[in-house]
Short mmCIF file of C-alpha atoms (C1' of nucleotides) in Angstrom, two decimals:
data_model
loop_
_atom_site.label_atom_id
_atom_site.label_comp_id
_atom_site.label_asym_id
_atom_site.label_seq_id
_atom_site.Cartn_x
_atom_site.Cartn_y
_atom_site.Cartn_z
CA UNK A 284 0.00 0.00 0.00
CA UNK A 285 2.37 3.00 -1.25
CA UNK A 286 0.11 5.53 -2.08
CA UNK A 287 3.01 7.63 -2.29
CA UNK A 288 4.23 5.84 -5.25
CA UNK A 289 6.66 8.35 -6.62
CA UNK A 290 6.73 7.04 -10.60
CA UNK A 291 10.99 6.66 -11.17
CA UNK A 292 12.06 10.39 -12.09
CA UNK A 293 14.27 10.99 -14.49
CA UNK A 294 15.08 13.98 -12.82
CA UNK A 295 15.44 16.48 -16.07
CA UNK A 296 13.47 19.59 -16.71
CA UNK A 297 13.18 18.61 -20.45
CA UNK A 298 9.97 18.01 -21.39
CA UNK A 299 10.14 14.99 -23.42
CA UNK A 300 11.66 13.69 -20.51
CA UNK A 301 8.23 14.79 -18.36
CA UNK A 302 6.41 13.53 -21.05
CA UNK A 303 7.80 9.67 -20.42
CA UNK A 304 7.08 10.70 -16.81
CA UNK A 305 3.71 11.06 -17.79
CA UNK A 306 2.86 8.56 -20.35
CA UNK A 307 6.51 6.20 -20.75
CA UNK A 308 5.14 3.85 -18.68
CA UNK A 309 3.91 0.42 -19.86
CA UNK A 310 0.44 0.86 -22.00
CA UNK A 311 0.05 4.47 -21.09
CA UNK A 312 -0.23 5.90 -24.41
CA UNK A 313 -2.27 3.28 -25.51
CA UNK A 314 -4.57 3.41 -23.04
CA UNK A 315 -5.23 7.24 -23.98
CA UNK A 316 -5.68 5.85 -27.92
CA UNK A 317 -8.24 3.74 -26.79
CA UNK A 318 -9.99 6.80 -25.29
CA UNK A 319 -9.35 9.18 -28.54
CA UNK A 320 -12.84 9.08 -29.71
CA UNK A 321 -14.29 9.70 -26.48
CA UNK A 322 -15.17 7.77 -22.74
CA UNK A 323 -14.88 4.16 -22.48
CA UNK A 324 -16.12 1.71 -19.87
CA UNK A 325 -12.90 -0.58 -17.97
CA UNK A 326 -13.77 -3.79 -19.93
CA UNK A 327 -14.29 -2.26 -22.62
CA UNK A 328 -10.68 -0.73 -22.62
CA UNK A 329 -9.68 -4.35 -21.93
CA UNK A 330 -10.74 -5.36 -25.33
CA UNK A 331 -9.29 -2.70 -26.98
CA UNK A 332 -5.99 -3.32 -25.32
CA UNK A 333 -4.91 -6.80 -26.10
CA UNK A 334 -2.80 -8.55 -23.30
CA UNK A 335 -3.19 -6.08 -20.65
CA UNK A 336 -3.93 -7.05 -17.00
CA UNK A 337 -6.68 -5.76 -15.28
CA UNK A 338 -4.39 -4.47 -12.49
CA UNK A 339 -2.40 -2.80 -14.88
CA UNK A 340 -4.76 -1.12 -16.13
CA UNK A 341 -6.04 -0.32 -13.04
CA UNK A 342 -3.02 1.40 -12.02
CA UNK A 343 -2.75 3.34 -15.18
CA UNK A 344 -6.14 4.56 -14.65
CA UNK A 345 -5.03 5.97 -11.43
CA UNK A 346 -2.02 7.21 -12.48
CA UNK A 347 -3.32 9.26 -15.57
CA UNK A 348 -5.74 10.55 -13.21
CA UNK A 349 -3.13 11.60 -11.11
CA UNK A 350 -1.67 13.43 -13.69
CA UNK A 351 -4.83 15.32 -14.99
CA UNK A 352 -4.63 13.29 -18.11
CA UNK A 353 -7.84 11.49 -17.76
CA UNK A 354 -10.79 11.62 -15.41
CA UNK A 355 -13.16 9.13 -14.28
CA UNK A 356 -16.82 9.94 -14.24
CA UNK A 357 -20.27 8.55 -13.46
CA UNK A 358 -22.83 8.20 -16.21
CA UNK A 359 -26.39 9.37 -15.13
CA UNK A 360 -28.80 7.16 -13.83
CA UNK A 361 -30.19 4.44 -14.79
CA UNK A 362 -26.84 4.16 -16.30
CA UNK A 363 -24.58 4.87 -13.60
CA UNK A 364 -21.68 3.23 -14.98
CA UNK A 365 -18.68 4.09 -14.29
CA UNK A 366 -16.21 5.26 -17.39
CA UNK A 367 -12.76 7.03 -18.66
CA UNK A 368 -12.75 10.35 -20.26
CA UNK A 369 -9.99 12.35 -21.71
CA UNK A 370 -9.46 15.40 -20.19
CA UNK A 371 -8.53 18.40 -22.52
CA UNK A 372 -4.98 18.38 -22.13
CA UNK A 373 -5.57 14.62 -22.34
CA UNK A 374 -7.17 15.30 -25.76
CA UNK A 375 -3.82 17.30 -26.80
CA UNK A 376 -1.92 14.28 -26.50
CA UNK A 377 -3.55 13.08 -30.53
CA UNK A 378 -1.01 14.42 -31.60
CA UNK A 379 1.88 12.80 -30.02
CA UNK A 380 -0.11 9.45 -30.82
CA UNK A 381 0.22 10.56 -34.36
CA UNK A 382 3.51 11.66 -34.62
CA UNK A 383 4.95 8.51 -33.01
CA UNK A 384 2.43 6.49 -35.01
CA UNK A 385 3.36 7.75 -38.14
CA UNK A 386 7.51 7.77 -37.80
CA UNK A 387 6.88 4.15 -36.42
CA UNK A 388 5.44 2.85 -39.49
CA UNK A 389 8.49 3.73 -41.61
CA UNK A 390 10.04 1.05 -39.50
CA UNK A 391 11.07 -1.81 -41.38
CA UNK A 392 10.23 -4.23 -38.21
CA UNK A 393 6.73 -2.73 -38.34
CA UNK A 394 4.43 -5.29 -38.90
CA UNK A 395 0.84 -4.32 -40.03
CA UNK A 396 -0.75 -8.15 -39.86
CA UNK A 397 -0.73 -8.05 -35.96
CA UNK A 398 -4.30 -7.18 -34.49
CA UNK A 399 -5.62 -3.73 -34.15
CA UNK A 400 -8.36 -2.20 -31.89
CA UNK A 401 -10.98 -0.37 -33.50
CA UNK A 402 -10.18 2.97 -32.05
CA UNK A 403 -6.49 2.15 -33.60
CA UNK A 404 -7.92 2.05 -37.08
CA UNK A 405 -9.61 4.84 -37.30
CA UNK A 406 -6.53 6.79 -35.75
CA UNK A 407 -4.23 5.20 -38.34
CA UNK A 408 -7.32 7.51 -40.75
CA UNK A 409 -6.59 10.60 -38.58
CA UNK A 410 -3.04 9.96 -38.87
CA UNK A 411 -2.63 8.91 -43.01
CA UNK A 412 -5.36 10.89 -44.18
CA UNK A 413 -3.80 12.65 -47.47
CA UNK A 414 -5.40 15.92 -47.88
CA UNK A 415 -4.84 16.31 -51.43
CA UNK A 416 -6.42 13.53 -52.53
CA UNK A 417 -9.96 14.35 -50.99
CA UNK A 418 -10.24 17.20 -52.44
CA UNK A 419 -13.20 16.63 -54.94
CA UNK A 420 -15.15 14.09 -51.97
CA UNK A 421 -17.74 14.66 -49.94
CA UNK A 422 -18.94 12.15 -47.96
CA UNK A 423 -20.07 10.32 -44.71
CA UNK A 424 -19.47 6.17 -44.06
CA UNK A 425 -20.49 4.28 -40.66
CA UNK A 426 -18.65 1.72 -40.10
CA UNK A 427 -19.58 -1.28 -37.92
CA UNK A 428 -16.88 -2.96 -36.39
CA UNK A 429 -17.93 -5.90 -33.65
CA UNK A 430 -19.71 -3.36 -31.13
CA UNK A 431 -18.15 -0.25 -32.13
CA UNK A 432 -19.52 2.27 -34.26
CA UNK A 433 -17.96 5.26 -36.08
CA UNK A 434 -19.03 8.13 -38.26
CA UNK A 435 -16.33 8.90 -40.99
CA UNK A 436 -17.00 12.38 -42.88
CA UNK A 437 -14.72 13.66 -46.10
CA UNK A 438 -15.62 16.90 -46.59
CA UNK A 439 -13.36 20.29 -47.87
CA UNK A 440 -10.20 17.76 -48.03
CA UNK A 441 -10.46 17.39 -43.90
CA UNK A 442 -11.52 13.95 -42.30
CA UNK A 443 -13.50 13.76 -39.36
CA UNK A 444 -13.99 11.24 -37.46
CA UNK A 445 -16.36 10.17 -34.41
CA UNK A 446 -17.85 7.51 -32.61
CA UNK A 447 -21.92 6.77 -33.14
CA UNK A 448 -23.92 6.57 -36.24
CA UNK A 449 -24.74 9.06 -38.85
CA UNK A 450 -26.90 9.68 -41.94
CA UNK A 451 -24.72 8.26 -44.76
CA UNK A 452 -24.04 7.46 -48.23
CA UNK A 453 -22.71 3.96 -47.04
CA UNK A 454 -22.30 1.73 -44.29
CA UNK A 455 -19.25 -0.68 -43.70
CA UNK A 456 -19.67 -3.80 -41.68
CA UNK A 457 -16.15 -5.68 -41.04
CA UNK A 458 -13.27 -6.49 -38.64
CA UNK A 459 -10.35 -3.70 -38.31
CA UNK A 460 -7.95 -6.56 -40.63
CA UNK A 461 -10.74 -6.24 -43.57
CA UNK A 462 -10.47 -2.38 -43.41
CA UNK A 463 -6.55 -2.59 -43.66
CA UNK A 464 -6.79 -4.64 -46.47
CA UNK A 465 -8.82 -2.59 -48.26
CA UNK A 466 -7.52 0.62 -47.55
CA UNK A 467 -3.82 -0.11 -46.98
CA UNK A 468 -3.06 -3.32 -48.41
CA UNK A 469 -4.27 -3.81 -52.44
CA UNK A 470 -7.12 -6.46 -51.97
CA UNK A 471 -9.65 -5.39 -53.58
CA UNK A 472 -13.49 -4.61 -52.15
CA UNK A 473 -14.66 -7.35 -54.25
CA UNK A 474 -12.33 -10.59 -52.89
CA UNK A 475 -13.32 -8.85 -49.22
CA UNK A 476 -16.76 -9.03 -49.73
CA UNK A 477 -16.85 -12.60 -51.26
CA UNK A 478 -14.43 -13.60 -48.45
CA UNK A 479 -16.76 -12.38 -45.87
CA UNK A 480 -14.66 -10.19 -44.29
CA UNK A 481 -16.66 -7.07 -45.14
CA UNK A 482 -20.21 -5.86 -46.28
CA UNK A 483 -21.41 -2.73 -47.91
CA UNK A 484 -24.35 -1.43 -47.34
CA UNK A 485 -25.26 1.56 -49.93
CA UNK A 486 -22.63 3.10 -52.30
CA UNK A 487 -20.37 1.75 -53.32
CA UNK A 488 -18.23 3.94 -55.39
CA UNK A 489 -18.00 6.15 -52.28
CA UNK A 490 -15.71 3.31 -50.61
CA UNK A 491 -13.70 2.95 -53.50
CA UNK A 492 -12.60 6.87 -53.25
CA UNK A 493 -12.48 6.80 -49.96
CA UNK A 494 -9.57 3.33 -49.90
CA UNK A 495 -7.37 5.86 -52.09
CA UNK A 496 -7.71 8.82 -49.53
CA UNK A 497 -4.47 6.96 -46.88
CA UNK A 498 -1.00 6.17 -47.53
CA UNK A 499 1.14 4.48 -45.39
CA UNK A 500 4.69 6.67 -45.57
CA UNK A 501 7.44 4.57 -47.26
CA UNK A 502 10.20 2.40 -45.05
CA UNK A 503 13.01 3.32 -44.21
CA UNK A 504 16.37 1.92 -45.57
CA UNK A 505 17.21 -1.32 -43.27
CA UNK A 506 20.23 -1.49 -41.94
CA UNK B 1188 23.98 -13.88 -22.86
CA UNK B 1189 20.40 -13.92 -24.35
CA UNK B 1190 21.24 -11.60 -27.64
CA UNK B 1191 17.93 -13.04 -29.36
CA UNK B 1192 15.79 -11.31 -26.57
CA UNK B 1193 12.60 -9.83 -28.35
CA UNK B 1194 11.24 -6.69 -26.27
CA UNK B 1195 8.31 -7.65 -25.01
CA UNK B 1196 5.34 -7.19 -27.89
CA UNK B 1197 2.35 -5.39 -27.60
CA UNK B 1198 1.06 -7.65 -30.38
CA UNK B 1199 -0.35 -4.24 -31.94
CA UNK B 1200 -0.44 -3.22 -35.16
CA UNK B 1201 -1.16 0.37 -34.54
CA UNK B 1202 2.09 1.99 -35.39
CA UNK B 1203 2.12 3.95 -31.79
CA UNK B 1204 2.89 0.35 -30.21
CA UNK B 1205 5.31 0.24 -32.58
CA UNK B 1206 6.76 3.02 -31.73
CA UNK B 1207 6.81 2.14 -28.23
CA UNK B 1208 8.03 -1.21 -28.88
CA UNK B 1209 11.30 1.21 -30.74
CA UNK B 1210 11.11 3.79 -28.49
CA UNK B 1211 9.50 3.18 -24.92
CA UNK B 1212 11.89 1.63 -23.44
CA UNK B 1213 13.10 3.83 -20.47
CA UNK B 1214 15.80 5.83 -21.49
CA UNK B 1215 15.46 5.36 -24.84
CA UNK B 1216 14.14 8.50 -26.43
CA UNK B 1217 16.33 10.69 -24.27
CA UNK B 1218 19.21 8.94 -25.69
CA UNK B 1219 18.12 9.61 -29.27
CA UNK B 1220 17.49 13.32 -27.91
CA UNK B 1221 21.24 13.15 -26.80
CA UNK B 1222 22.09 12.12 -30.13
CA UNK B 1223 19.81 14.71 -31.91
CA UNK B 1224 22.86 17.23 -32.51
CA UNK B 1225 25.19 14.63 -33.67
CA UNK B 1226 27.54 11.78 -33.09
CA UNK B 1227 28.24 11.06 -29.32
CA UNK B 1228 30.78 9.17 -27.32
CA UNK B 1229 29.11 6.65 -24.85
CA UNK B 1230 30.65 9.08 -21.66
CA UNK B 1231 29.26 12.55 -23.12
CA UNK B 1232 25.78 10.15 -23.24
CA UNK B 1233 26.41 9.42 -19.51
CA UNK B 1234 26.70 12.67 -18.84
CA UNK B 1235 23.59 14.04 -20.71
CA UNK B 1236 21.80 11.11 -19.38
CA UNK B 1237 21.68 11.72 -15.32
CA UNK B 1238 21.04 8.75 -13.08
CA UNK B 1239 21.27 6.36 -16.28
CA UNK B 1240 23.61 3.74 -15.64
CA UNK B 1241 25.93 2.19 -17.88
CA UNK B 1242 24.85 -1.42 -18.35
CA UNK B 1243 21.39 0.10 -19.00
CA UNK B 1244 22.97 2.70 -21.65
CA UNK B 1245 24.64 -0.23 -23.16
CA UNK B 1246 21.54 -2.53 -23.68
CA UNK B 1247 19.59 0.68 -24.74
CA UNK B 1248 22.09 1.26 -27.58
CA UNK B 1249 22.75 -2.14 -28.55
CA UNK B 1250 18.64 -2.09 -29.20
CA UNK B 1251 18.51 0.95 -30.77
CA UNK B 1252 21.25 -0.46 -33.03
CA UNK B 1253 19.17 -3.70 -33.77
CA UNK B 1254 16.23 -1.25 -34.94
CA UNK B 1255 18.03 0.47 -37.19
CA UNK B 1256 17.78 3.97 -35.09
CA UNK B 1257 21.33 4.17 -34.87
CA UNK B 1258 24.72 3.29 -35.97
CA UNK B 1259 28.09 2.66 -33.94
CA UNK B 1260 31.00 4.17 -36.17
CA UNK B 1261 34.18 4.60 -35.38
CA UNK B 1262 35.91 7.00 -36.09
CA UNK B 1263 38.64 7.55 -38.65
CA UNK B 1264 42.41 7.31 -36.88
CA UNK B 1265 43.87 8.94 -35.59
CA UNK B 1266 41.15 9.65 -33.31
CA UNK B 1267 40.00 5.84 -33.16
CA UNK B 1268 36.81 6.22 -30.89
CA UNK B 1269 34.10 5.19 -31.03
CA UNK B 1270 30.84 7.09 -31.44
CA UNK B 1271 27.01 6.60 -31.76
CA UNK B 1272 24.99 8.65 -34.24
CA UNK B 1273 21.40 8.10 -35.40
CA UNK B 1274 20.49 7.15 -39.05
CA UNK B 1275 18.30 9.09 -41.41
CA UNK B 1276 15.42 7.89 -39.98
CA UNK B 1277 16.39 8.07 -36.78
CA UNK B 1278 16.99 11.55 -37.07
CA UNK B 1279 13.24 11.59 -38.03
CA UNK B 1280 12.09 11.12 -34.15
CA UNK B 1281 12.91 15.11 -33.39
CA UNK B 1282 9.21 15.47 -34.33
CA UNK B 1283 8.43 12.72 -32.17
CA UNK B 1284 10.78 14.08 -29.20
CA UNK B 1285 9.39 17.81 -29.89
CA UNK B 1286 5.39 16.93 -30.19
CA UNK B 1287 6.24 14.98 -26.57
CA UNK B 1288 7.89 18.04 -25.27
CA UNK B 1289 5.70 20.20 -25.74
CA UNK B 1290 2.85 18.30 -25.13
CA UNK B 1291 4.13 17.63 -21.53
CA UNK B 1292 5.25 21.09 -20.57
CA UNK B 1293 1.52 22.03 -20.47
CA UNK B 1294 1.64 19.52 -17.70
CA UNK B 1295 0.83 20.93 -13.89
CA UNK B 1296 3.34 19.04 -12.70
CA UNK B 1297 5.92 20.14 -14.78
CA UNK B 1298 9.32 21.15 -13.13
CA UNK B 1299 11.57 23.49 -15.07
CA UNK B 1300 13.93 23.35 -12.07
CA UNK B 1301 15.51 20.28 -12.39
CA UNK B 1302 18.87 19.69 -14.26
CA UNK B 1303 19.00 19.75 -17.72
CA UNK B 1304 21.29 18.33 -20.61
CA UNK B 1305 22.90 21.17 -23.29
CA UNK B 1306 21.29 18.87 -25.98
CA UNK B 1307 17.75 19.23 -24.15
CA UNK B 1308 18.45 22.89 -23.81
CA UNK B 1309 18.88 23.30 -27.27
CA UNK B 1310 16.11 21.04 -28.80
CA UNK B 1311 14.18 23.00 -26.09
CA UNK B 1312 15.17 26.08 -28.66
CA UNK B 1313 13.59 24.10 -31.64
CA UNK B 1314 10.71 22.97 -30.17
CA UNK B 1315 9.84 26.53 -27.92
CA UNK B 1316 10.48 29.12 -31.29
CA UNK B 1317 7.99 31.45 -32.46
CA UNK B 1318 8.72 32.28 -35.72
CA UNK B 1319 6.66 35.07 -35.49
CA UNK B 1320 8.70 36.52 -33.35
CA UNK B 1321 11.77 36.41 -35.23
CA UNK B 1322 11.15 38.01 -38.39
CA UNK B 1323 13.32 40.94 -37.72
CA UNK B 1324 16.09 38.98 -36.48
CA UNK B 1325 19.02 38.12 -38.43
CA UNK B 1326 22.23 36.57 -36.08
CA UNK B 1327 23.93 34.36 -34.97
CA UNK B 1328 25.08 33.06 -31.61
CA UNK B 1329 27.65 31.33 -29.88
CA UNK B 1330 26.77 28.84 -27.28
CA UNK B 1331 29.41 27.64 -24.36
CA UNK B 1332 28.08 25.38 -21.85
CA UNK B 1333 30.88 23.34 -20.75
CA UNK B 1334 32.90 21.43 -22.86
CA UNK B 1335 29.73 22.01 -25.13
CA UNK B 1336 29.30 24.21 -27.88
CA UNK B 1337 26.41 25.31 -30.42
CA UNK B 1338 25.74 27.54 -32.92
CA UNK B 1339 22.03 29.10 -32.88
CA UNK B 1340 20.91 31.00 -36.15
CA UNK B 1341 18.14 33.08 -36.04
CA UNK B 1342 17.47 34.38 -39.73
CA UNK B 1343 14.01 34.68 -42.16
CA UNK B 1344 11.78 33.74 -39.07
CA UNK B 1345 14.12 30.19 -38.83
CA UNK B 1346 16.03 28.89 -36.45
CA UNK B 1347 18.91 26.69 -36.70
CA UNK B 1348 21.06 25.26 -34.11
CA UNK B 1349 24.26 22.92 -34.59
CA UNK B 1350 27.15 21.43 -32.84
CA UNK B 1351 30.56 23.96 -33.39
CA UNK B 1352 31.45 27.54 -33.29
CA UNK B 1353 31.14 29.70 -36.17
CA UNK B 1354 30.97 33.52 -36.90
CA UNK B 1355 28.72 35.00 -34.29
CA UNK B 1356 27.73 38.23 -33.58
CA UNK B 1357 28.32 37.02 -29.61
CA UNK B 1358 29.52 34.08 -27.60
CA UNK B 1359 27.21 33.38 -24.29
CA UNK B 1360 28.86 30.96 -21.65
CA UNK B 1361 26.85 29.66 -18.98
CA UNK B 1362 25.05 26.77 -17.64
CA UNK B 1363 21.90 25.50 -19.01
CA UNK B 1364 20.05 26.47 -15.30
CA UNK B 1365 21.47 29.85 -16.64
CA UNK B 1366 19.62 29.83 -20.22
CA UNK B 1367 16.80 28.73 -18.53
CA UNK B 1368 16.64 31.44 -16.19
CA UNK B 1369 16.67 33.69 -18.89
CA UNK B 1370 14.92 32.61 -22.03
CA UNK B 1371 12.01 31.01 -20.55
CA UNK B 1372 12.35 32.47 -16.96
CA UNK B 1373 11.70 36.40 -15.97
CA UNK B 1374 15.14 36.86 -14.84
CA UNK B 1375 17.34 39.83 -16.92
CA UNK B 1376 20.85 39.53 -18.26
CA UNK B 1377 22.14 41.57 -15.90
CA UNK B 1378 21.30 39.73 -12.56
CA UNK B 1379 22.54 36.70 -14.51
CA UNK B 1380 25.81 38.00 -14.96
CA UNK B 1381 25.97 39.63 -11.83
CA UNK B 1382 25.89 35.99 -10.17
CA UNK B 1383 28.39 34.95 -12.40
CA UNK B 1384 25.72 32.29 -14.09
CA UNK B 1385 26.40 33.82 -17.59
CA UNK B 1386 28.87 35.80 -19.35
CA UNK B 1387 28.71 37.75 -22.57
CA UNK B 1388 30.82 38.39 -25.30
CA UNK B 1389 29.74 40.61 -28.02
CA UNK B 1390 26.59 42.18 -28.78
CA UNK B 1391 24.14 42.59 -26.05
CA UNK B 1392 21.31 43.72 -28.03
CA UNK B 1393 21.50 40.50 -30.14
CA UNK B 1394 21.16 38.43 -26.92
CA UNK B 1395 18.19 40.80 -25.58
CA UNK B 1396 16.06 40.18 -28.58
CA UNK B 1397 17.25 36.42 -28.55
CA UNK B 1398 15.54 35.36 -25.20
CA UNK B 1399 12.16 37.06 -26.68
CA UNK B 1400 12.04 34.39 -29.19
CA UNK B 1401 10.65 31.42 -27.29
CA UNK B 1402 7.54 30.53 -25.43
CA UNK B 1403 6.42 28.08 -23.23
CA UNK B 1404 3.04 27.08 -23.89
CA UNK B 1405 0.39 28.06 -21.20
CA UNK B 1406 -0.02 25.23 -18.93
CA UNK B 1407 -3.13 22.62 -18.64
CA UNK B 1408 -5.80 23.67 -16.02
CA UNK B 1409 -4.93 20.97 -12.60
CA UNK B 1410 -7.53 19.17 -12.01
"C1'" DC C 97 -19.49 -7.88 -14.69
"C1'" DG C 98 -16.58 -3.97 -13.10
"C1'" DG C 99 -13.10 -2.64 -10.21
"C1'" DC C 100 -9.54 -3.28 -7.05
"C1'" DA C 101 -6.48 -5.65 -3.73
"C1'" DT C 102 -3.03 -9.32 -2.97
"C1'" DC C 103 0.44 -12.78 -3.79
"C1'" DC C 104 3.94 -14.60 -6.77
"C1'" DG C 105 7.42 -15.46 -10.60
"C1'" DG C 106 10.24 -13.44 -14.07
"C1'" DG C 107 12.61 -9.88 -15.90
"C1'" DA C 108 14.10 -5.14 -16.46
"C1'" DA C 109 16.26 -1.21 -14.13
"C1'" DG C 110 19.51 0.76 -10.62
"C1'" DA C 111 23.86 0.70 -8.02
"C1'" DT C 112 28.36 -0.73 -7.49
"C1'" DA C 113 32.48 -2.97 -8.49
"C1'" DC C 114 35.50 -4.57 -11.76
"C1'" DT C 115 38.36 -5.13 -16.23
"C1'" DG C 116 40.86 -4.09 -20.78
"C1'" DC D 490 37.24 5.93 -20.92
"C1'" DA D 491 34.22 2.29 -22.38
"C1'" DG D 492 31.99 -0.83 -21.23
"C1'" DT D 493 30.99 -5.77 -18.42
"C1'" DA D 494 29.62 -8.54 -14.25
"C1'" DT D 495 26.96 -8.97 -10.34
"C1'" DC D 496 23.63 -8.13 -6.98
"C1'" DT D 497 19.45 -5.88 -5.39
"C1'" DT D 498 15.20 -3.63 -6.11
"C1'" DC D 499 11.17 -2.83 -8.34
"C1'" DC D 500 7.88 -3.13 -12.17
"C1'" DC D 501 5.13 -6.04 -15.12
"C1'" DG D 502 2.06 -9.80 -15.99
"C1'" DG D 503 -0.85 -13.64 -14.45
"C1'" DA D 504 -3.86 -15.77 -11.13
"C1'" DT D 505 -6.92 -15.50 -7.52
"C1'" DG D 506 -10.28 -13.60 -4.54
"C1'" DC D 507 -13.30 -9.91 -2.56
"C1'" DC D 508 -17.01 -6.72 -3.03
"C1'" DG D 509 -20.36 -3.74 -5.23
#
DNA sequence: CGGCATCCGGGAAGATACTG
DNA sequence: CAGTATCTTCCCGGATGCCG
């Protein structure tokens, strides 16, 4: 019982050195992925956070509350469920999730078959989105992915991207792996769909702008 | 004697566990901060690196080597030594290092007091300059801070910083508590040098303006 | 089921001493 | 100066159990 748990210092004024204070720890930063796109319940964290403990987590919970990061709150009744939220310094942290994200996937040990969370795919959008090629779309997609939900809108060459449903042109119904296929790898729509692995639910053309929109930025040389 | 030890996987393949699987490591961004200014010898890492300790600096390198961060070289006779300098793409983590930085000096519990490296000092520079501030500023500076020294540009709203002495309109010595105190701090030239923190060769005027340049970002409410 | 405490084993980090 | 060897300490991960 050491409440007083004073997380190793690495005794430095420079911030990046605060900043593993903060969120170096084991799982930190993915924990505050997982809560990107808004509050999330403890299990459900769990499933978006393969092979973490539940003590762990518990203890990053605490600690990122400690640290003003996150904040825990109590839904309303009849809901009164307990869930993670972001504060909005919390929030500001997108961007060091997508700075590390993207200078991490020009690693040539990366390896993009490994499973990925729901909330990580629709970063990996936020993060590869190419303006310049969105410039002449306008549109909104749900996907459906297991028991999450998201509302994807193209519009004026920005992405947006939230969790919930929306009025659309199209709806996607897959796992995360289907929607890397088809937006990062080159399968095409048509071997996804007769695979199974995805549905599509309205227009289609609308999906096959919007696979063209990311691009994954190229490796680096191996040593 | 376990060379084929694999870091422990987050089975993730969102390119932020990547990038922690590269880079979370304790220590090991700090090291590539170290390195952000050039080649290094494993002491002048030591001594950036307070309260690292050497079999932990070695291991951290040796990894960093295997991901294709950074090279060992050595260098030409007859100065046979041997140094560590990042690769192209390791070079590529100063956004990383800088997003991170800044990110966590909004933090409450932030403490500028602590000890800080020259290299962290400098990157500080980078990551803290407001262009808009220098667009009427065209100099250069002289940085001595121990046995290191830099060369800060300031010209066409840019900043540039490097290892080395060059041509400068003035040559600052001090200690990086010193810079701090009066770039980011409210403390004037003249009490600096009065205490013997700072001394200044050349232009004043040039340093006056210099120490205008750079903000720290307004910190995140506490909770 | 959600959340948290506790115990335990393995492994990484820290400190110190030692060697070429 | 540049690491290596060793020992201790502490964190991480897994299992279990308690309590709402």
């Amino acid at each position: 019982m050491k409440l007083d748990k004073i997380t190793r210092s690495y005794d430095d004024a420079c911030g990046t050195a605060h900043a593993l204070e903060l969120i170096g720890d084991r799982w930190a930063l993915l924990i505050a992925r997982e809560l990107m796109f808004g509050p999330r319940r403890f299990g459900e964290l769990r499933v978006g956070l393969p092979g973490i403990s539940a003590n762990v987590l518990t203890q990053r919970l605490a600690e990122l509350e400690r640290s003003g990061i996150l904040m825990r709150r109590k839904l309303p009744p009849p809901a009164s469920v307990q869930v993670y939220e972001l504060t909005p310094w919390g929030y500001e942290a997108e961007e060091v999730i997508k700075i590390a994200g993207r200078w991490a996937a020009r690693s040539p040990a990366h390896d993009p078959t490994r499973p990925l969370s729901a909330a990580s795919l629709m970063m990996s959008f936020r993060t590869m989105f190419d303006a310049e090629r969105a410039t002449d779309l306008a549109s909104t997609l749900n996907f459906v992915i297991g028991a999450d939900r998201f509302v994807v809108t193209v519009a004026d060459g920005r992405l947006a991207v939230e969790r919930g449903e929306g009025e659309a042109e199209v709806t996607l119904t897959g796992s995360t792996s289907a929607f890397v296929a088809a937006v990062y790898g080159d399968v095409s729509l048509r071997v996804l769909e007769a695979e199974g692995a995805l549905a599509i639910a309205g227009e289609r053309s609308v999906v096959e702008q919007f696979t063209t929109l990311f691009a994954l930025p190229s490796k680096a040389a191996p040593v």
